[in-house]
PDB file of C-alpha atoms and ligand atoms in Angstrom:
ATOM      1  CA  MET A 205      37.529 252.288 139.123  1.00 90.00           C
ATOM      2  CA  ARG A 206      35.970 251.141 135.859  1.00 87.00           C
ATOM      3  CA  LYS A 207      37.534 250.047 132.620  1.00 86.00           C
ATOM      4  CA  TYR A 208      35.375 249.862 129.544  1.00 82.00           C
ATOM      5  CA  GLU A 209      35.585 247.484 126.590  1.00 76.00           C
ATOM      6  CA  ASN A 210      34.737 250.212 124.157  1.00 70.00           C
ATOM      7  CA  GLN A 211      34.433 253.827 125.269  1.00 63.00           C
ATOM      8  CA  ASN A 212      31.496 254.372 122.871  1.00 66.00           C
ATOM      9  CA  GLU A 213      29.452 251.331 123.876  1.00 66.00           C
ATOM     10  CA  ARG A 214      30.358 251.759 127.553  1.00 72.00           C
ATOM     11  CA  GLN A 215      30.294 248.012 128.212  1.00 77.00           C
ATOM     12  CA  ILE A 216      32.072 247.391 131.497  1.00 83.00           C
ATOM     13  CA  GLN A 217      35.200 245.271 131.194  1.00 85.00           C
ATOM     14  CA  GLU A 218      36.638 245.547 134.693  1.00 92.00           C
ATOM     15  CA  ILE A 219      35.782 247.205 138.008  1.00 95.00           C
ATOM     16  CA  PHE A 220      38.213 247.464 140.902  1.00 97.00           C
ATOM     17  CA  CYS A 221      37.355 248.533 144.445  1.00 98.00           C
ATOM     18  CA  ASN A 222      39.193 251.827 144.912  1.00 98.00           C
ATOM     19  CA  CYS A 223      39.573 251.137 148.653  1.00 98.00           C
ATOM     20  CA  CYS A 224      41.061 247.602 148.813  1.00 98.00           C
ATOM     21  CA  GLY A 225      41.904 247.047 145.143  1.00 98.00           C
ATOM     22  CA  LYS A 226      39.765 243.907 144.836  1.00 98.00           C
ATOM     23  CA  LYS A 227      38.581 243.029 141.333  1.00 97.00           C
ATOM     24  CA  ILE A 228      34.782 242.891 141.117  1.00 96.00           C
ATOM     25  CA  ARG A 229      33.388 239.783 139.386  1.00 95.00           C
ATOM     26  CA  ILE A 230      31.917 240.533 135.952  1.00 92.00           C
ATOM     27  CA  GLU A 231      30.543 238.114 133.389  1.00 89.00           C
ATOM     28  CA  LYS A 232      29.655 239.270 129.880  1.00 83.00           C
ATOM     29  CA  GLY A 233      29.551 242.885 130.992  1.00 82.00           C
ATOM     30  CA  ILE A 234      27.191 242.169 133.901  1.00 89.00           C
ATOM     31  CA  VAL A 235      28.351 242.850 137.458  1.00 92.00           C
ATOM     32  CA  GLN A 236      28.005 239.667 139.547  1.00 95.00           C
ATOM     33  CA  GLU A 237      28.274 241.123 143.055  1.00 96.00           C
ATOM     34  CA  GLY A 238      27.380 244.180 145.101  1.00 96.00           C
ATOM     35  CA  VAL A 239      29.297 247.318 144.199  1.00 97.00           C
ATOM     36  CA  PHE A 240      28.912 250.944 145.218  1.00 97.00           C
ATOM     37  CA  HIS A 241      29.556 253.523 142.518  1.00 96.00           C
ATOM     38  CA  GLY A 242      30.234 257.035 143.719  1.00 96.00           C
ATOM     39  CA  GLN A 243      30.256 260.064 141.456  1.00 97.00           C
ATOM     40  CA  VAL A 244      30.425 263.769 142.263  1.00 97.00           C
ATOM     41  CA  GLN A 245      30.727 266.897 140.190  1.00 97.00           C
ATOM     42  CA  TRP A 246      32.433 269.478 142.406  1.00 97.00           C
ATOM     43  CA  GLY A 247      30.991 272.928 142.025  1.00 96.00           C
ATOM     44  CA  TYR A 248      31.933 276.566 142.444  1.00 94.00           C
ATOM     45  CA  PHE A 249      31.741 276.665 146.259  1.00 95.00           C
ATOM     46  CA  SER A 250      34.067 273.693 146.706  1.00 96.00           C
ATOM     47  CA  LYS A 251      37.853 273.735 146.609  1.00 96.00           C
ATOM     48  CA  LYS A 252      37.693 271.406 143.580  1.00 96.00           C
ATOM     49  CA  ASP A 253      35.570 273.541 141.251  1.00 95.00           C
ATOM     50  CA  GLY A 254      35.082 271.856 137.885  1.00 95.00           C
ATOM     51  CA  GLU A 255      36.507 268.483 138.934  1.00 97.00           C
ATOM     52  CA  SER A 256      34.485 265.298 138.533  1.00 97.00           C
ATOM     53  CA  HIS A 257      35.407 262.410 140.836  1.00 97.00           C
ATOM     54  CA  THR A 258      34.262 258.788 140.529  1.00 96.00           C
ATOM     55  CA  PHE A 259      35.079 255.662 142.494  1.00 97.00           C
ATOM     56  CA  ASP A 260      33.812 252.159 143.204  1.00 97.00           C
ATOM     57  CA  LEU A 261      33.690 250.206 146.459  1.00 98.00           C
ATOM     58  CA  CYS A 262      33.171 246.486 146.996  1.00 98.00           C
ATOM     59  CA  GLU A 263      30.380 245.602 149.423  1.00 98.00           C
ATOM     60  CA  GLU A 264      32.815 244.832 152.275  1.00 98.00           C
ATOM     61  CA  CYS A 265      34.509 248.234 151.990  1.00 98.00           C
ATOM     62  CA  TYR A 266      31.122 249.953 151.693  1.00 98.00           C
ATOM     63  CA  ASP A 267      29.975 248.249 154.909  1.00 98.00           C
ATOM     64  CA  ARG A 268      33.216 249.179 156.705  1.00 98.00           C
ATOM     65  CA  LEU A 269      32.977 252.809 155.554  1.00 97.00           C
ATOM     66  CA  THR A 270      29.293 253.304 156.396  1.00 97.00           C
ATOM     67  CA  ALA A 271      29.712 251.570 159.794  1.00 97.00           C
ATOM     68  CA  GLY A 272      31.799 254.620 160.776  1.00 97.00           C
ATOM     69  CA  PHE A 273      29.061 257.115 159.861  1.00 97.00           C
ATOM     70  CA  GLN A 274      27.488 259.132 162.702  1.00 98.00           C
ATOM     71  CA  ILE A 275      24.201 258.906 160.777  1.00 97.00           C
ATOM     72  CA  PRO A 276      23.692 255.674 158.831  1.00 96.00           C
ATOM     73  CA  PRO A 277      22.703 255.663 155.139  1.00 96.00           C
ATOM     74  CA  GLU A 278      18.984 255.855 154.452  1.00 95.00           C
ATOM     75  CA  LYS A 279      17.614 252.492 153.398  1.00 94.00           C
ATOM     76  CA  ASN A 280      14.622 251.894 151.170  1.00 92.00           C
ATOM     77  CA  MET A 281      13.423 248.708 149.527  1.00 88.00           C
ATOM     78  CA  GLU A 282      12.962 248.978 145.777  1.00 79.00           C
ATOM     79  CA  ARG A 283       9.564 247.660 144.756  1.00 80.00           C
ATOM     80  CA  GLU A 284      10.906 246.268 141.501  1.00 73.00           C
ATOM     81  CA  LEU A 285      14.422 245.021 140.976  1.00 63.00           C
ATOM     82  CA  LEU A 286      15.478 245.597 137.406  1.00 60.00           C
TER      83      LEU A 286
HETATM   84 ZN1  LIG B 170      37.055 246.804 148.728  1.00 65.50          ZN
END
């Protein structure tokens, strides 16, 4: 869950893990730790047609969630970290 300083500039003020409620560390609008941001636009063939859902997970909750997957997430190393 993200709160923005100014809705037009979209500078992040606060992020909370939706799973455990932990506040993610941010300094000067820059996220200081690992965070997963999920976003989905539900379409016509879903039961939530037209709804957009977003959420954030801290790294611990991400690890706990994905550890329960039957098929683990695909992992790739980025050549350049921006
Ligand atoms: Zn969490």
